[in-house]
Each structure stands twice: as structure tokens, then as C-alpha cells.
XYZ file of C-alpha atoms in Angstrom:
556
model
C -13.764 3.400 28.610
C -11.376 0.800 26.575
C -15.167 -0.853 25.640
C -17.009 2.486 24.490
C -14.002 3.355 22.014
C -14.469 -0.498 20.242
C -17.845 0.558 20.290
C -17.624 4.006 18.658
C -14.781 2.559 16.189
C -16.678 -0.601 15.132
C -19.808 1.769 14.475
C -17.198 4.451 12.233
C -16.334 1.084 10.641
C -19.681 -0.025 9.491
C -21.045 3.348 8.430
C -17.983 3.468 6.444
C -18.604 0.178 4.676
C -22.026 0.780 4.352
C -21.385 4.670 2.492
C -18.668 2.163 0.454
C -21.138 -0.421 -0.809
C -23.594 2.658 -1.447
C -20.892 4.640 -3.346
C -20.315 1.339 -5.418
C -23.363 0.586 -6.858
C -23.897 0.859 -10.432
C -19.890 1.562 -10.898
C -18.566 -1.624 -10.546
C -18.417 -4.275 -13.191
C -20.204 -7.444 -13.341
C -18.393 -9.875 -11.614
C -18.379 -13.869 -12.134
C -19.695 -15.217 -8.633
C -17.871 -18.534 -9.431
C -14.988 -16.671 -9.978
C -15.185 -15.060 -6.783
C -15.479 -17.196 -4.848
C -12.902 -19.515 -5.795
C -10.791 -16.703 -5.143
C -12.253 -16.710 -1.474
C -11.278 -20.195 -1.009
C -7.688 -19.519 -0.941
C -7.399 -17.164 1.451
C -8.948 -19.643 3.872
C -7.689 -22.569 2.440
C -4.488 -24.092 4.482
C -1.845 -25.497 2.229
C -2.300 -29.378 2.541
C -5.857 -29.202 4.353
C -8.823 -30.877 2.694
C -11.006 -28.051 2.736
C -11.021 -24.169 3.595
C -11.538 -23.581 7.761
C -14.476 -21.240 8.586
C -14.481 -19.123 12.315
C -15.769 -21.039 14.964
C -16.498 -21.382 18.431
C -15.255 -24.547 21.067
C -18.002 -26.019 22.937
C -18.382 -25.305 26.267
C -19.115 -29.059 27.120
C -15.655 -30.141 25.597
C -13.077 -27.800 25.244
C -9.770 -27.502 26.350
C -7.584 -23.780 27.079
C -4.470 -23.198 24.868
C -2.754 -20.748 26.686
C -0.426 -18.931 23.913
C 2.168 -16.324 24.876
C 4.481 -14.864 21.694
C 7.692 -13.370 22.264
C 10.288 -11.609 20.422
C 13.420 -13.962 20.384
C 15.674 -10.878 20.583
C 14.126 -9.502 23.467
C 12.260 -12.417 25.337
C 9.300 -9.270 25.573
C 5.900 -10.201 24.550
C 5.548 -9.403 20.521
C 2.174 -8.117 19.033
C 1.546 -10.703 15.795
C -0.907 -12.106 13.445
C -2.345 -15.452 14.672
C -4.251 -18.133 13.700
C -5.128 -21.077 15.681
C -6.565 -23.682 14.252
C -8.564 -26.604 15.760
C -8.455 -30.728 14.910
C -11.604 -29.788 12.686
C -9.422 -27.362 10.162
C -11.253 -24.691 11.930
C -10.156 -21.335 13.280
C -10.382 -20.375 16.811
C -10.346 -17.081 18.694
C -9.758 -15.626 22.506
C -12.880 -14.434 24.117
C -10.847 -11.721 25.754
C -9.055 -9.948 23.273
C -8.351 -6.125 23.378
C -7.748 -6.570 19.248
C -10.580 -8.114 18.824
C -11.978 -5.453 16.475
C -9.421 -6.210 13.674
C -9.624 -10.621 13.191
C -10.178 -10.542 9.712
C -13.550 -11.811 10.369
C -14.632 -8.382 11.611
C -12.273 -6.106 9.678
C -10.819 -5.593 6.094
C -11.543 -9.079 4.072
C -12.600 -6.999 1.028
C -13.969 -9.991 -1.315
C -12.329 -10.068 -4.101
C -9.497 -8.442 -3.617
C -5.501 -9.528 -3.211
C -3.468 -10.542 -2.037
C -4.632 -14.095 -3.021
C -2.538 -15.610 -0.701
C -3.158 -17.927 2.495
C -4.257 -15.875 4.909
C -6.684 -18.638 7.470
C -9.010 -16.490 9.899
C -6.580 -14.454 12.185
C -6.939 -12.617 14.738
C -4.596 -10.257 16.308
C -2.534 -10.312 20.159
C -0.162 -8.347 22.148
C 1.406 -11.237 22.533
C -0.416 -13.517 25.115
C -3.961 -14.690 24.726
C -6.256 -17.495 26.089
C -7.886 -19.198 23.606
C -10.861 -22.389 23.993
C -10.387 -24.870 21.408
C -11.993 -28.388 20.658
C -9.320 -31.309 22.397
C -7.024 -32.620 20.383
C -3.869 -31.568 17.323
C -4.055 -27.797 17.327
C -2.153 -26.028 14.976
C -0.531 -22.486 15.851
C 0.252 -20.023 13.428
C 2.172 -16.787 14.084
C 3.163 -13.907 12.020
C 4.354 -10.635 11.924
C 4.865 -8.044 9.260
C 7.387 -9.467 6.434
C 10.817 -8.972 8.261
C 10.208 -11.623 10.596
C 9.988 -15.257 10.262
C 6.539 -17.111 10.291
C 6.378 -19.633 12.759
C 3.880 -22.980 13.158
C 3.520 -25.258 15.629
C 1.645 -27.743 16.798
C 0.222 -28.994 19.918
C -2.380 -31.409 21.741
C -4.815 -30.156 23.977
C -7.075 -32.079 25.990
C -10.781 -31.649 27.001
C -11.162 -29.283 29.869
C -7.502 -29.279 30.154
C -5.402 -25.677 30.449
C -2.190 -26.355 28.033
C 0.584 -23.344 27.523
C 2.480 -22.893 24.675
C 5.201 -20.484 24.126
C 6.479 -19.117 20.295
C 9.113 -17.413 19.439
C 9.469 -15.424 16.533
C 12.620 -14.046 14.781
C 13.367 -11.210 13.010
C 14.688 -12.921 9.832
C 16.047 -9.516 8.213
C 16.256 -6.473 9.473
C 15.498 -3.733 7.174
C 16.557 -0.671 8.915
C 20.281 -1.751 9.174
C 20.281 -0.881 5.521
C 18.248 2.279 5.876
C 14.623 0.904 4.665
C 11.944 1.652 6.765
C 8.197 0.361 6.550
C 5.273 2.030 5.579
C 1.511 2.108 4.901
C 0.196 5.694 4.252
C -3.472 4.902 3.918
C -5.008 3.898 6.967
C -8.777 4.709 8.817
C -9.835 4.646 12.027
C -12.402 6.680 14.142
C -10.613 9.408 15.089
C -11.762 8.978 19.470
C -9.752 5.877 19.159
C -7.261 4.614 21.573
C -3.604 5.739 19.900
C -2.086 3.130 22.300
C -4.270 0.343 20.633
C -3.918 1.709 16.934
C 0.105 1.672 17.788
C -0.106 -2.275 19.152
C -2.036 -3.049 15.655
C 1.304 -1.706 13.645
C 3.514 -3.398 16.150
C 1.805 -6.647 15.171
C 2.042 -6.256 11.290
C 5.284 -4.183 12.083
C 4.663 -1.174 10.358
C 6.939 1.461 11.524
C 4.957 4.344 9.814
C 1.314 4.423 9.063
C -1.101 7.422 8.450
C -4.359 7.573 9.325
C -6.501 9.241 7.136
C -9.750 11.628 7.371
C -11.795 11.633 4.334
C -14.797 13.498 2.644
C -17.741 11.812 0.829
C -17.351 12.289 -3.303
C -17.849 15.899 -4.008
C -19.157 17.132 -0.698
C -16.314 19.050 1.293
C -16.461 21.056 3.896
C -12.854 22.508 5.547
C -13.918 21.117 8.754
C -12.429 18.167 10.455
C -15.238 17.488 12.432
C -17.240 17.297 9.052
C -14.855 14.253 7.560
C -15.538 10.719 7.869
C -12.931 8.876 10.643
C -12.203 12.225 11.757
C -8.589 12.860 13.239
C -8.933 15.187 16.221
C -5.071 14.429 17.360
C -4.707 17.082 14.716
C -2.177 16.607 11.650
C 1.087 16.850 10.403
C 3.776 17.033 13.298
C 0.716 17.665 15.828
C -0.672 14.503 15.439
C 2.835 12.017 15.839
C 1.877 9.482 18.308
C 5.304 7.273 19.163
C 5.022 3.800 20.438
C 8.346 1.914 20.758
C 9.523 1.792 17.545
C 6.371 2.580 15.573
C 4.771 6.014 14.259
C 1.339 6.973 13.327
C 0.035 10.312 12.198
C -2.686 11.502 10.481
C -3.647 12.496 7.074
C -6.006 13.894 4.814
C -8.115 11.827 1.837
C -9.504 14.555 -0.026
C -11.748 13.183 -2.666
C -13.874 13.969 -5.400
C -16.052 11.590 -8.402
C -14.809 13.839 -11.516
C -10.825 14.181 -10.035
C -10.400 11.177 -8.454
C -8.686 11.355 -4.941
C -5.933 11.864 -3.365
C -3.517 11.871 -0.366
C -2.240 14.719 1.541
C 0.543 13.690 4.191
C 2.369 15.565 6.986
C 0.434 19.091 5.956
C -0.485 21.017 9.221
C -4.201 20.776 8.586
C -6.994 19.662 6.133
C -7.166 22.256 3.213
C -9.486 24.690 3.179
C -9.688 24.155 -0.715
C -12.442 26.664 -2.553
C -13.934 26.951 1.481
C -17.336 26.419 1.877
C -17.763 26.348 -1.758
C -16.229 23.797 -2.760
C -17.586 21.250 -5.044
C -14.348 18.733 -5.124
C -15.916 17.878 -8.519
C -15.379 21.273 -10.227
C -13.151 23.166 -8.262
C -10.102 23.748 -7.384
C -8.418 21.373 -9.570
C -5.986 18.641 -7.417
C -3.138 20.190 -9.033
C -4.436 23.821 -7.061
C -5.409 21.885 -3.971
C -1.652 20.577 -3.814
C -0.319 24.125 -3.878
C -2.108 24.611 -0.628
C -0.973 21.254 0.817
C 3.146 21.945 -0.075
C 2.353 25.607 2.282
C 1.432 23.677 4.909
C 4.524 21.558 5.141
C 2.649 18.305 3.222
C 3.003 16.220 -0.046
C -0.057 15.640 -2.264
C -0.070 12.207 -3.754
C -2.995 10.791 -6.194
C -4.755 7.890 -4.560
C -5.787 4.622 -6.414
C -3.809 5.177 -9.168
C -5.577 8.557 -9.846
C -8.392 6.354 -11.031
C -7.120 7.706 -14.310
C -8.790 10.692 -14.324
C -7.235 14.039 -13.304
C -3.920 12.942 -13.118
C -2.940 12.945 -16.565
C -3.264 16.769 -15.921
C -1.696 17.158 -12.473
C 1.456 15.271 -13.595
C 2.541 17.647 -16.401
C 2.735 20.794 -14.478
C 4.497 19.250 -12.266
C 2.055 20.080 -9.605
C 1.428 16.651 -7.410
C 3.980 14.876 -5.879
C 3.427 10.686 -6.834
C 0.892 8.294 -7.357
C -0.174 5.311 -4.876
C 0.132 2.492 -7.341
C 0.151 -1.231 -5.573
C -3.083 -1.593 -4.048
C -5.014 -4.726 -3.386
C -1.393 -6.582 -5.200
C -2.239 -4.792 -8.557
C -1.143 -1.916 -9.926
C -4.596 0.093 -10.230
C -5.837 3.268 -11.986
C -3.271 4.457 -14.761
C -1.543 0.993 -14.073
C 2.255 0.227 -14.839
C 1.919 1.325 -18.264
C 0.621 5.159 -17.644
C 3.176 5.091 -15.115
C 6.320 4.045 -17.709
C 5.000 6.704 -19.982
C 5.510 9.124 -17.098
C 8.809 8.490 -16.509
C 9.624 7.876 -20.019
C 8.792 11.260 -20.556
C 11.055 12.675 -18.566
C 9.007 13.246 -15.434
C 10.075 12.306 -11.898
C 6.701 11.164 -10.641
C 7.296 8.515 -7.586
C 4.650 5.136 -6.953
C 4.263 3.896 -3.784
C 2.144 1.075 -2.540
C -0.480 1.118 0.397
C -3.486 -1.373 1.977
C -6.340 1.614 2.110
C -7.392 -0.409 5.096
C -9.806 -2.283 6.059
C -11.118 -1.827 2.393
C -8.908 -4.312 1.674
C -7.861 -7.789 2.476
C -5.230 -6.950 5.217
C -3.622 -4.590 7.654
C -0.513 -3.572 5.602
C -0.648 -5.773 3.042
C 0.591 -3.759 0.440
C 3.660 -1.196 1.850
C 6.196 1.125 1.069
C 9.943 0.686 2.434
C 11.894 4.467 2.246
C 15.333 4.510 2.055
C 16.123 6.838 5.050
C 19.569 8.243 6.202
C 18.790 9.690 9.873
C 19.568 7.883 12.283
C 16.331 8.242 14.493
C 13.838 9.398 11.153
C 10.584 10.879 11.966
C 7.289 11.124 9.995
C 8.604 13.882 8.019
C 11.782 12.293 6.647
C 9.055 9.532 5.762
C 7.211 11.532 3.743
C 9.926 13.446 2.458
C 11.073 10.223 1.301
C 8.056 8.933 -0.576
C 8.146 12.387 -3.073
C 11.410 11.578 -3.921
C 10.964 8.398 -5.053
C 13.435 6.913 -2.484
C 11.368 3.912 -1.941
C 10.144 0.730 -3.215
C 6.545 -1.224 -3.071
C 5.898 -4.418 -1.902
C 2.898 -7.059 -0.786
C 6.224 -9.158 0.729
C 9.610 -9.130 -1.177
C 11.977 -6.675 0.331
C 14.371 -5.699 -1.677
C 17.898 -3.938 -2.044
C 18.594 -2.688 -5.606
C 21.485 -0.141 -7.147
C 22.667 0.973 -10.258
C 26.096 1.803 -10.317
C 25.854 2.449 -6.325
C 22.953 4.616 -7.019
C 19.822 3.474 -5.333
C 15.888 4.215 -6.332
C 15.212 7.977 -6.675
C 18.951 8.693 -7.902
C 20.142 10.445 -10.687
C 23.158 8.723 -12.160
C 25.736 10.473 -14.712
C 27.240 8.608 -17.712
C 29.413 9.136 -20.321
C 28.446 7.545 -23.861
C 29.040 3.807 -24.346
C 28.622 3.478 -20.808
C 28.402 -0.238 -19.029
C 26.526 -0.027 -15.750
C 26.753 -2.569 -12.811
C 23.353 -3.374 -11.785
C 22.606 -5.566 -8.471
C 19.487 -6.565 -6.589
C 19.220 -8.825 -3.370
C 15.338 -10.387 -2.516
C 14.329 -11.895 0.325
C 10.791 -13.094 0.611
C 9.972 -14.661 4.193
C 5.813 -14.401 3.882
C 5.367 -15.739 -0.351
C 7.319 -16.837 -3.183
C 8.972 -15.100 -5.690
C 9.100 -16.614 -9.089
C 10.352 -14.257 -11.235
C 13.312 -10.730 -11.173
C 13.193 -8.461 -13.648
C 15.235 -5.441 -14.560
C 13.508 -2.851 -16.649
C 14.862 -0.318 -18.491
C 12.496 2.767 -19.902
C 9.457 0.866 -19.399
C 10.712 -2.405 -21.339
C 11.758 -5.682 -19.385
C 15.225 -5.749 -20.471
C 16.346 -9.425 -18.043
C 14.461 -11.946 -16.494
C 15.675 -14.327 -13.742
C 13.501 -17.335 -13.152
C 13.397 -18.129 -9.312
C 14.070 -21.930 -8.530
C 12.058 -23.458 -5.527
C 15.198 -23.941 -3.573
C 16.291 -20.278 -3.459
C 12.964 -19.223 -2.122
C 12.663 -18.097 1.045
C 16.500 -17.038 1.073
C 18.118 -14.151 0.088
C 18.283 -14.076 -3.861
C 20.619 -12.033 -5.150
C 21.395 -11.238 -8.848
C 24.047 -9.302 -10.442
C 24.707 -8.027 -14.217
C 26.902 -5.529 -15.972
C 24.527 -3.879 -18.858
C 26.005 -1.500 -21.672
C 23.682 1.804 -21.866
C 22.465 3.594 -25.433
C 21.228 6.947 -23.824
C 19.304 8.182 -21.060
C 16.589 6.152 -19.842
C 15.859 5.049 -16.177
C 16.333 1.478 -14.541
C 13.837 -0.279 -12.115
C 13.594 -3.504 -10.394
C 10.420 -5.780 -10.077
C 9.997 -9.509 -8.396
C 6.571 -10.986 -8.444
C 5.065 -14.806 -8.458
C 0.979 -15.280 -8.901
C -0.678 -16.735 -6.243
C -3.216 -19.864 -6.619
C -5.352 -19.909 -9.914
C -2.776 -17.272 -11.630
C -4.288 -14.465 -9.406
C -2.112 -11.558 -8.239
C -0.106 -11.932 -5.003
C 3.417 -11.572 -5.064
C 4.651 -7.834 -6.377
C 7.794 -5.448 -5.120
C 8.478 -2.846 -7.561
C 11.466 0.085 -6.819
C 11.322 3.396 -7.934
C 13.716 3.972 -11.136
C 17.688 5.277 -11.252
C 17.037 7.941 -13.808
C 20.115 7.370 -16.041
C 21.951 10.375 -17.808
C 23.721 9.758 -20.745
C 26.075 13.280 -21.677
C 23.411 15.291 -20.301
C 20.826 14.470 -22.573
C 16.868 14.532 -21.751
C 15.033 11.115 -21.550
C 12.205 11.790 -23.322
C 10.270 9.258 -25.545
C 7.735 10.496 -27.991
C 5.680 7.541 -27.914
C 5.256 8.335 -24.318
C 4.073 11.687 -24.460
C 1.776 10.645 -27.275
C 0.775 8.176 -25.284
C -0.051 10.462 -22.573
C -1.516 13.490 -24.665
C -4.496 10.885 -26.124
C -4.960 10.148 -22.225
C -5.299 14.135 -21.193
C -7.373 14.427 -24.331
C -10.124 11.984 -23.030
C -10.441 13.897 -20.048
C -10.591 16.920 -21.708
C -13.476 16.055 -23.963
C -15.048 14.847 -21.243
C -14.978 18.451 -19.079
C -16.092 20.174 -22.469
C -19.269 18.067 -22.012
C -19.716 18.934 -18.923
C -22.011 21.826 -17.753
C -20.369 23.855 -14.593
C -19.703 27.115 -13.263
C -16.193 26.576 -13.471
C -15.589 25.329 -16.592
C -13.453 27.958 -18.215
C -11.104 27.595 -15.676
C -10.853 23.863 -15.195
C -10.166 23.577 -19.365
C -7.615 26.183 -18.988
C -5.941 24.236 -16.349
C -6.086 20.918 -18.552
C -5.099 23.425 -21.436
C -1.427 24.267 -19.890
C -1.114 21.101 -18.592
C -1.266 19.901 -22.765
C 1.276 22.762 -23.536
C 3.509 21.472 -20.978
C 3.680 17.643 -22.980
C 3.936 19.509 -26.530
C 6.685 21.414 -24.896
C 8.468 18.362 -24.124
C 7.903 16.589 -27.219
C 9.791 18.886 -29.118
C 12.826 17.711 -27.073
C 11.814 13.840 -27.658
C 13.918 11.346 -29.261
């Protein structure tokens, strides 16, 4: 049984690459090949080795048996982890027998060109113990898990046709849920007849305590029908779906998606939408902003995926009608970027980011995550997602982060008087990369910088300053570093403190300028178009351009 579901999931996995690589061509920009694959090189390129390691196999003739067993140090239990073992040859070795075999990043995720460009060798995945053949000689053991625990190497001979055992221990190096913060990736596939036990072992080892895994339709074609979606869920959704493991949560989602719109997320609702029914054409109609209406009745939030590709989101956000934007993806900040995402905010809109991996169309499991500030003491999917609308949260490919305004933390409003002085701290810890730069930003403008030194990395940073306030405005926190070559890597980004200075809006013109010319270009563009639905659709962009000139005439 355990070997037909690898085989249906691997199958769901390549027809989904293979529709991805279809969807792709002819919309992606010309890439430089050199430039790729230098970028390639470094996520298989060990610090201090001569050369990046390829996947490889021992020979039968020679080899020797590492036996490796990982264990929680606080438990003595085996722990689930990211592992790479690597052979006297700077190669990378893997278990024959391995129930996660599916997911080594030589079978799954590894999107070329995409971040975090950051070591990341050839791993595989274990449940903790594993038998792996390996040439004789130095091997070198590499073990880690999520970015709350402490990565662990060691090293160890192993001689030919000899059975050596080796036993790690890893550490939880900071524990995020004693302050509240719990981890998250909300955009996650898998077939949906796959083992839950299996998919809940893959979070243990990357230690995601809530992930969502999502059903999706091809661009434009939708039909209200699970069995109809690509990596189908049939555990059902929102609270019907929870599958508990330990410590770790998955449930499934919907990724409803269209070519004109863009796409989107739709978390915790009871079921997929039923949209325009059988007639819809996610292209024309309904518009996302419609489609969320249906998802908040069902008990769900609607967030626009990929940065909302910049398309219909510049409409959605001004009626107030979608619930956040996935923003860190891939270690950038894609679609309408930072800067459409300032302009939000600095027009007065409370309009949450969060950060996810999309996996395996990325380069890891979890590599990009959101940690919620949650007050329950035993929080469920729900309080999750409830957390992630209001902007309780902050982003991350690694930094975790603790950040407050006056005692107010991200999602807050905070209440001033004029001439106001505010307190504002932050604490980073990075275990997995290194930060190189803080920065405090106030209404879209990086107000402090704190350059990183090499011997605070790795430890707690923290970073304290008392800042006089003008007027309203709001007040995040970013750390980042670049990886090798100046590419992206190292990001954590909070959601703001929205700052209220004697009850006085925080609206910018320049930012709803800004964000008119952007609804504009999307507007032209529908007026070119030829559809059924047209009236409607410009009449939806229409109110959502009264709504900004509203606001503008209450801008600074």
C-alpha cells in the first residue's frame, strides 16, 4: 500500500511539473544560462569544499554502512530532519530504504533558479534513523531541522564493508512558541490519496507546525468539483480536513487561479467555491474580490497568491474585499513587490503579507514561512488563519524575530498623543544564515539601519531605540543578508504597528497616486478586452477607483 501511494504521488508530481513547464512557455523572460547556473553551484557547493557534490551511489564492491540515528536532545525520541551525508569524494549519499524518499531534493522541489541561494548540499529526508552505503573513509554528517533548532555536523570514518553507527543530537536552539509564534507554510501540494501520516513526518522534519495543502485549477478552467482540481484534497477542507500529528497540523486549501486575475489562496473555508458554477471562466468572472465573499461564508480567508502577480489586486485591495497578499516567495518579495505593498499601507489600508515555499515549485520544503503571534494556549488551524488576516505575523526564509512598538506587536494599532517618542525593540536570532543588516521602517521609508558584525551572528541580536513620531504612519521591522554572488537569501519582514497620532488617518497621497496609475493599467487593459462580462468586471474596477479618490481627499 505505503509503495502504490509514492507511486500515485510521484506521478501527481510530475504531471504537475510538466502542466508547469507547459504553462511557462513563452511567459518567462530570457534568462542568462551562465547566470544560472552559477546560481546552481551554490546550493550544492559546501562552504570550504573544492567543488560542488553531485548525488551518487557507493559501490557495491567497496562500501561501508553508516548507520545514522537522530534524536531530539530534549526527548532522547527519534527526530524527523533534513540530512545530508556526504562521502570522502565531496559527494552526497542516500539510504536505499527510505520511506521519504520522494522528497531528497534530487526528486522534489529544486526549482532552478530560484532562492534561497543558500547552501543547501543534496538532502534527503529521515524519521530519524536511516542506513545509508557510503564509499570508506571521512564522511561528513549534516543534520537539520526547520530554523528553531540548531544545525549539527559531524564527522566520521567508515571503513570498507564495515557497519559504523553514529548517533546526533539536535537541539532546539529557541523555542518560538514560548513567546506565542508559531510556524507556518500555507502553500503546500500533494496528491490528495497520500499518506497524512507521511505528509505530517515531512513537517516534523522541517518543523512546520502548520502547513496547508492546496488543490488547484489549471488557468481559467474551473470546475466546482474537487475531484476536477489538480492534487485533489479528498480529506475535505477547512476544520474537516485537520490531520494532527504530535505537535504539527496540516489541512487543506484551495488555489483558485486564473491568467487575467492572477491567483489566489483560500484557507480554512468549508469547501472549494462554487464561484460562477459551471460557468465559470476564472478569467472573466466573478472577479477575486466576489469569489472572496463566498470564501469569508464559508468560514475561510482569501489571500492573493504570488504577490497578486500584479494584476487584479490593485482592485481587490480597495474595497476592502481580500484579506492579504503572500509576498516572500522563492526569498524575494514577488508580484506588486515591497513597494506596491508600502503604498498599501501608506494609504491607510490594513492589508497583511505573509511568506510561503509554494512547494515543490520551489527550492525547499518551507523555505520561506510565516510565524503568527498566537495567544491560545493549544491554537488550532483556525486561530492560524485567523492570525495571518490580521497581520499578526511576520515572514521569514530564517531570522525569527520578536519586534514591538511601544509593547504593541505586528498587526497592532497603537494610540499617540502629538510629539510622541516611541520605544521601539527587536530581538533576531538566525540559527540556519546570516543576517547582515536590521532595519526599522517607518511609512514605507528605512528610517535606521544596524549593520550586523560577524561575531553577533548566530546569537540573539537585539536592538533597541527611542524614536520621536510626526503623525500617523506605521512601523515595521526587516533583517536580511544576500547570499553568495549578491543573490537573495536572507529576508524576515513583520507586519507594521499602525501608529495613530490624535486620531488622525495615515494616508499619503503619493501612495494612492501611486496606486490609482497601477488600477489604471489594468483597467485599460479589460477595456481592450472582448468578453461577455465586461460591463461588469469595469464596474467592479470602477468602485474599486472611487474607493482610492475617496481616500485621497483625506490624504496629507
Amino acid at each position: 500500500m505505503q509503495k502504490t501511494a509514492v507511486a500515485i504521488a510521484a506521478l501527481t508530481l510530475l504531471s504537475a511539473a510538466v502542466w508547469w513547464n507547459a504553462a511557462s512557455v513563452g511567459n518567462q523572460p530570457a534568462t542568462d544560462e551562465t547566470n544560472i547556473a552559477q546560481g546552481e553551484q551554490i546550493i550544492h557547493h559546501r562552504p570550504g569544499s573544492e567543488k560542488p557534490g553531485e548525488p551518487a551511489v557507493a559501490s557495491a564492491l567497496t562500501a561501508g554502512r553508516l548507520d545514522l540515528t537522530v534524536v531530539d536532545a530534549a526527548t532522547g525520541e527519534p527526530a524527523p530532519c533534513r540530512v545530508n551525508v556526504i562521502g570522502p569524494d565531496g559527494n552526497y549519499y542516500e539510504p536505499d530504504d527510505n520511506p521519504l524518499a520522494l522528497w531528497s531534493l534530487k526528486r522534489s522541489g529544486n526549482r532552478e533558479g530560484k532562492g534561497p541561494f543558500r547552501y543547501y548540499g543534496w538532502f534527503f529526508y529521515s524519521d530519524g534513523t536511516c542506513r545509508v552505503e557510503v564509499p570508506p573513509g571521512k564522511i561528513t554528517v549534516e543534520v537539520w531541522k526547520g530554523f528553531e533548532y540548531t544545525p549539527v555536523v559531524r564527522e566520521i570514518t567508515v571503513g570498507q564493508g564495515a557497519a559504523t553507527a553514529l548517533t546526533v543530537k539536535l537541539q532546539r536552539g529557541i523555542d518560538m512558541t514560548q513567546t506565542g509564534w508559531y510556524s507556518g507554510d500555507p502553500h503546500l501540494r500533494r496528491n490528495g490519496d497520500y499518506d497524512d501520516a507521511r505528509t505530517l513526518e515531512l513537517m516534523a522534519a522541517e518543523d512546520i507546525r502548520f502547513s496547508q495543502i492546496l488543490c488547484f485549477n489549471l488557468n481559467r478552467n474551473y470546475v466546482p468539483q474537487m475531484g476536477q482540481q489538480l492534487t485533489p484534497q479528498f480529506n475535505g477542507m477547512g476544520d474537516a480536513s485537520i490531520r494532527t500529528q504530535g505537535i504539527y497540523t496540516i489541512g487543506s486549501g484551495q488555489e483558485y487561479r486564473g491568467s487575467v486575475f492572477g491567483h489566489i489562496l483560500h484557507l480554512g473555508a468549508s469547501r472549494i467555491v462554487d464561484a460562477n458554477g459551471l460557468k465559470t471562466n476564472t478569467d472573466n468572472w466573478p472577479p477575486f474580490g466576489l469569489v472572496a465573499d463566498e470564501v469569508h461564508s464559508l468560514g475561510g480567508i482569501s489571500i492573493h497568491a504570488h504577490g497578486g502577480y500584479e494584476k487584479e489586486i490593485y482592485a481587490d485591495f480597495a474595497q476592502e474585499a481580500t484579506d492579504g497578499v503572500e509576498l516572500l516567495q522563492f526569498a524575494v518579495y514577488r508580484g506588486i513587490g515591497l513597494e506596491g505593498w508600502y503604498h498599501i499601507l501608506s494609504a491607510g489600508y490594513r492589508f497583511p503579507a505573509i511568506g510561503a515555499s509554494d512547494y515543490p515549485y520551489c527550492r525547499a520544503l518551507g523555505d520561506c514561512r510565516t510565524y503568527v503571534k498566537l495567544d491560545a494556549t493549544q491554537p488550532t488551524m483556525a486561530d492560524y488563519n485567523r492570525g495571518l488576516a490580521e497581520g499578526r505575523s511576520f515572514f521569514t526564509t530564517g531570522p525569527l524575530v520578536e519586534f514591538t512598538v511601544d509593547g504593541k506587536r505586528a498587526g497592532e494599532p497603537l494610540e499617540l498623543p502629538k510629539g510622541a517618542t516611541i520605544k521601539v525593540q527587536a530581538t533576531v536570532t538566525s540559527l540556519v544564515a546570516d543576517v547582515q543588516e536590521l532595519q526599522i521602517i517607518e511609512g514605507g521609508t528605512v528610517r535606521f539601519r544596524k549593520t550586523v558584525n560577524k561575531d553577533e551572528q548566530r546569537k540573539p541580536i537585539h536592538w533597541s531605540l527611542d524614536i520621536p513620531i510626526q503623525g500617523s504612519t506605521w512601523i515595521a521591522f526587516r533583517a536580511i543578508a544576500p547570499g553568495p554572488d549578491e543573490r537573495e537569501d536572507v529576508e524576515a519582514h513583520t507586519n507594521p504597528v499602525f501608529v495613530s497620532v490624535a486620531n488622525k488617518p495615515r494616508i499619503k497621497s503619493e501612495s494612492i497616486r501611486w496606486l490609482l496609475a497601477k488600477l489604471d493599467e489594468r483597467i485599460r487593459l479589460h477595456e481592450s478586452r472582448e468578453f461577455a462580462e465586461k460591463p461588469k468586471v469595469l464596474a467592479y474596477f470602477a468602485t474599486s477607483r472611487k474607493r482610492l479618490l475617496e481616500r485621497l481627499e483625506l490624504a496629507e
